Amino acid sequence: MSTPKKLTTNDFINSPAVIQNLRQLTDAFGEGGRNLIISDVLDQAGHQYVNLVQKGGGVLGIALIGYTYTLEQMGIRFLRLAGTSAGAINTAMLAIVGEKEEAKSIKVLEAVADLELPELLDGHPVARWLTKQFIATKGFLNKLKAVWLGVCIFYTLLLVTTFICLWLLPHNQPMVEVTQTLVVVLLVATGFLGAFVYYITRLLKRLKSSGYGINPGTFFYDWIKSLMQQNGVDSIDDLVKKATQPVPGLHLRTNNPRGIVQLEPDVTFIASELITENKIEFPRMCNLFRPPGRLNELHPAGLVRASMSIPLLFESYFIYGIPQNDPTIQKAWLDAFGETIPPVEARFVDGGILSNFPISIFYNPAIEVPRLPVFGIDLNDTAPSDKSKQAASWTFAGYLFRIFNTARNYYDKDFQLKNKVYSKGIGTILLPEFNWLDFFLTDTEKQALFEKGVEAATLFLLQFDWEGYKKDRSFMRVALKEDKK
């Protein structure tokens, strides 16, 4: 029996849909986007630079790669990077691979193509089976409920029938045999039911002790750590050095009062810290957990693992042994959050709980005329049936999705409403036919996700107006100054 052929980068980038979209961009802007103007910040090779924010969205992160691949094919590079969860994974890869001026999405795609997504679910086999059934089987919860109800009805009828035979019916020879049989069946059923309840209780205790996650997340941690090591990143210092490497020949296309001052690269991963209930920006806030000189006790793979810790699906990520009596740690917590007593440990879940699309991180009210835009990649997998404003038409999954999305998107949405010009830099990848937790995607579905990202980036670039963006950004600052008077 032959081994199934694994997807390669060529399978993704040479698909007819990808080629067609790139040809459309080439026809509009020339080869490599030579006639495209989206920023006033360039390097010595003529690449244009933007700040990039990537939204979280589970396995939908494959679409993010399609989007960044398209931007890079059009000569766009990324100065500052930020992301949450799946967005943090792609952000990390773009930060550590190669040099700033290089196109990187192909290498990111290669790493993801080699990854078997189900292996990320490294928990108990029952947990993996339940996750797959919940995603792949329509109405699985209702079927599970029906099975459990059937078991309860069967056990109740067996118990009642046995009681009647033992105490209410005559004890002649035939009935004694029937009763004995029923008693044996009842004892066996009780044993199985008791074992099942005991097993579920053990699983629930294990769930609590493991940080309320059914998967340890160890496979992902080892995977991203290996990729970092392959790219020369073994410590926080290495990550920062890679992310902040200067861009050769960085200059402006037009005059700007600020010149190239503060046009410095960096990277940010968003995580939610539960003990102190704060949003953490890694690696900038690593000083909350280790004093100077000890930062490299934390591995950068853990920062990304903290950002993608989807509640219940993955265990919380912990940082233990915070030296809370160290004056530098105390000052860091006081300055950052007003905390007078630092915690002794930190517990992280998915950064999307607090900020799934952290575009506000690049907001600078001091900028009068922007030198480069803030680009954002939005992932939207809301099904049409769940977009309705008529609550009665929502599916149960849509109802839960609404609750979760309200909590995780409100802060970012509020920022965009108050700073509408930033929406002009956001491209949305519409993915209603995909489930962000489907770790059992087929190869065809993976390719379709990548193609959706390419398509969304193409549409965005064809519509983006850099001069209009600059004017709107300047008007926004004037309006903010007037509001303060």
PDB file of C-alpha atoms in Angstrom, residues 241-342:
ATOM      1  CA  LYS A 241      17.468  40.335  18.331  1.00  0.00           C
ATOM      2  CA  LYS A 242      15.802  38.650  15.356  1.00  0.00           C
ATOM      3  CA  ALA A 243      12.619  40.693  15.587  1.00  0.00           C
ATOM      4  CA  THR A 244      14.409  44.029  15.952  1.00  0.00           C
ATOM      5  CA  GLN A 245      17.150  43.515  13.353  1.00  0.00           C
ATOM      6  CA  PRO A 246      17.643  46.776  11.425  1.00  0.00           C
ATOM      7  CA  VAL A 247      16.470  47.044   7.835  1.00  0.00           C
ATOM      8  CA  PRO A 248      19.312  47.844   5.396  1.00  0.00           C
ATOM      9  CA  GLY A 249      18.877  51.187   3.685  1.00  0.00           C
ATOM     10  CA  LEU A 250      15.571  52.079   5.313  1.00  0.00           C
ATOM     11  CA  HIS A 251      14.376  55.420   3.937  1.00  0.00           C
ATOM     12  CA  LEU A 252      11.288  57.460   3.091  1.00  0.00           C
ATOM     13  CA  ARG A 253       9.730  57.929  -0.320  1.00  0.00           C
ATOM     14  CA  THR A 254       8.618  61.471   0.547  1.00  0.00           C
ATOM     15  CA  ASN A 255       9.574  64.062   3.142  1.00  0.00           C
ATOM     16  CA  ASN A 256       8.104  63.658   6.608  1.00  0.00           C
ATOM     17  CA  PRO A 257       8.828  65.825   9.678  1.00  0.00           C
ATOM     18  CA  ARG A 258       9.747  62.719  11.690  1.00  0.00           C
ATOM     19  CA  GLY A 259      12.140  61.233   9.151  1.00  0.00           C
ATOM     20  CA  ILE A 260      12.806  57.587  10.015  1.00  0.00           C
ATOM     21  CA  VAL A 261      12.839  58.225  13.777  1.00  0.00           C
ATOM     22  CA  GLN A 262      11.213  55.347  15.726  1.00  0.00           C
ATOM     23  CA  LEU A 263      10.791  53.211  12.629  1.00  0.00           C
ATOM     24  CA  GLU A 264      12.132  50.230  14.494  1.00  0.00           C
ATOM     25  CA  PRO A 265      11.028  46.609  14.045  1.00  0.00           C
ATOM     26  CA  ASP A 266       9.585  44.536  16.872  1.00  0.00           C
ATOM     27  CA  VAL A 267       7.204  41.669  17.563  1.00  0.00           C
ATOM     28  CA  THR A 268       4.304  41.169  19.992  1.00  0.00           C
ATOM     29  CA  PHE A 269       2.274  38.117  21.036  1.00  0.00           C
ATOM     30  CA  ILE A 270      -0.890  38.689  23.077  1.00  0.00           C
ATOM     31  CA  ALA A 271      -1.769  36.371  25.975  1.00  0.00           C
ATOM     32  CA  SER A 272      -4.397  36.534  28.735  1.00  0.00           C
ATOM     33  CA  GLU A 273      -3.122  36.140  32.305  1.00  0.00           C
ATOM     34  CA  LEU A 274      -5.854  34.796  34.587  1.00  0.00           C
ATOM     35  CA  ILE A 275      -4.432  35.180  38.093  1.00  0.00           C
ATOM     36  CA  THR A 276      -4.084  38.951  37.861  1.00  0.00           C
ATOM     37  CA  GLU A 277      -6.642  39.272  35.015  1.00  0.00           C
ATOM     38  CA  ASN A 278      -4.396  41.200  32.645  1.00  0.00           C
ATOM     39  CA  LYS A 279      -3.518  41.314  28.954  1.00  0.00           C
ATOM     40  CA  ILE A 280       0.161  40.486  28.504  1.00  0.00           C
ATOM     41  CA  GLU A 281       2.248  41.655  25.569  1.00  0.00           C
ATOM     42  CA  PHE A 282       5.186  39.309  24.994  1.00  0.00           C
ATOM     43  CA  PRO A 283       8.164  39.645  24.844  1.00  0.00           C
ATOM     44  CA  ARG A 284       7.954  43.263  26.045  1.00  0.00           C
ATOM     45  CA  MET A 285       6.422  42.238  29.371  1.00  0.00           C
ATOM     46  CA  CYS A 286       8.759  39.356  30.149  1.00  0.00           C
ATOM     47  CA  ASN A 287      10.221  41.624  32.840  1.00  0.00           C
ATOM     48  CA  LEU A 288       7.068  40.938  34.865  1.00  0.00           C
ATOM     49  CA  PHE A 289       8.146  37.335  35.338  1.00  0.00           C
ATOM     50  CA  ARG A 290      11.926  37.403  35.464  1.00  0.00           C
ATOM     51  CA  PRO A 291      14.381  40.148  36.457  1.00  0.00           C
ATOM     52  CA  PRO A 292      17.087  41.414  34.077  1.00  0.00           C
ATOM     53  CA  GLY A 293      19.776  38.815  33.631  1.00  0.00           C
ATOM     54  CA  ARG A 294      17.302  35.960  34.080  1.00  0.00           C
ATOM     55  CA  LEU A 295      14.948  36.595  31.163  1.00  0.00           C
ATOM     56  CA  ASN A 296      16.430  33.695  29.239  1.00  0.00           C
ATOM     57  CA  GLU A 297      15.022  31.311  31.830  1.00  0.00           C
ATOM     58  CA  LEU A 298      11.862  31.740  29.754  1.00  0.00           C
ATOM     59  CA  HIS A 299      11.894  30.150  26.310  1.00  0.00           C
ATOM     60  CA  PRO A 300      10.255  32.150  23.477  1.00  0.00           C
ATOM     61  CA  ALA A 301       8.301  29.056  22.427  1.00  0.00           C
ATOM     62  CA  GLY A 302       6.409  29.414  25.692  1.00  0.00           C
ATOM     63  CA  LEU A 303       5.312  32.928  24.761  1.00  0.00           C
ATOM     64  CA  VAL A 304       3.603  31.658  21.615  1.00  0.00           C
ATOM     65  CA  ARG A 305       2.234  28.628  23.490  1.00  0.00           C
ATOM     66  CA  ALA A 306       0.700  31.025  26.042  1.00  0.00           C
ATOM     67  CA  SER A 307      -0.988  33.025  23.273  1.00  0.00           C
ATOM     68  CA  MET A 308      -2.615  29.982  21.620  1.00  0.00           C
ATOM     69  CA  SER A 309      -3.920  28.279  24.790  1.00  0.00           C
ATOM     70  CA  ILE A 310      -7.546  27.913  23.676  1.00  0.00           C
ATOM     71  CA  PRO A 311      -9.540  27.387  26.902  1.00  0.00           C
ATOM     72  CA  LEU A 312     -10.620  23.778  27.522  1.00  0.00           C
ATOM     73  CA  LEU A 313      -9.028  22.586  24.281  1.00  0.00           C
ATOM     74  CA  PHE A 314      -5.493  23.194  25.592  1.00  0.00           C
ATOM     75  CA  GLU A 315      -4.110  23.327  29.100  1.00  0.00           C
ATOM     76  CA  SER A 316      -3.274  26.727  30.499  1.00  0.00           C
ATOM     77  CA  TYR A 317       0.360  27.725  30.109  1.00  0.00           C
ATOM     78  CA  PHE A 318       2.094  28.472  33.403  1.00  0.00           C
ATOM     79  CA  ILE A 319       5.129  30.500  34.361  1.00  0.00           C
ATOM     80  CA  TYR A 320       6.193  29.399  37.831  1.00  0.00           C
ATOM     81  CA  GLY A 321       8.643  30.789  40.333  1.00  0.00           C
ATOM     82  CA  ILE A 322       8.136  34.507  39.787  1.00  0.00           C
ATOM     83  CA  PRO A 323      10.553  36.187  42.262  1.00  0.00           C
ATOM     84  CA  GLN A 324       7.875  38.418  43.770  1.00  0.00           C
ATOM     85  CA  ASN A 325      10.229  39.904  46.358  1.00  0.00           C
ATOM     86  CA  ASP A 326      12.688  41.128  43.743  1.00  0.00           C
ATOM     87  CA  PRO A 327      12.515  44.977  43.608  1.00  0.00           C
ATOM     88  CA  THR A 328      12.700  45.020  39.798  1.00  0.00           C
ATOM     89  CA  ILE A 329       9.783  42.582  39.546  1.00  0.00           C
ATOM     90  CA  GLN A 330       7.748  44.599  42.038  1.00  0.00           C
ATOM     91  CA  LYS A 331       8.414  47.808  40.112  1.00  0.00           C
ATOM     92  CA  ALA A 332       7.508  46.147  36.800  1.00  0.00           C
ATOM     93  CA  TRP A 333       4.109  45.017  38.115  1.00  0.00           C
ATOM     94  CA  LEU A 334       3.444  48.368  39.749  1.00  0.00           C
ATOM     95  CA  ASP A 335       4.294  50.302  36.594  1.00  0.00           C
ATOM     96  CA  ALA A 336       2.388  47.998  34.255  1.00  0.00           C
ATOM     97  CA  PHE A 337      -0.781  47.251  36.208  1.00  0.00           C
ATOM     98  CA  GLY A 338      -0.621  49.008  39.568  1.00  0.00           C
ATOM     99  CA  GLU A 339      -0.129  45.655  41.292  1.00  0.00           C
ATOM    100  CA  THR A 340       1.685  46.139  44.586  1.00  0.00           C
ATOM    101  CA  ILE A 341       2.145  42.420  45.227  1.00  0.00           C
ATOM    102  CA  PRO A 342       3.259  40.379  42.196  1.00  0.00           C
TER     103      PRO A 342
END
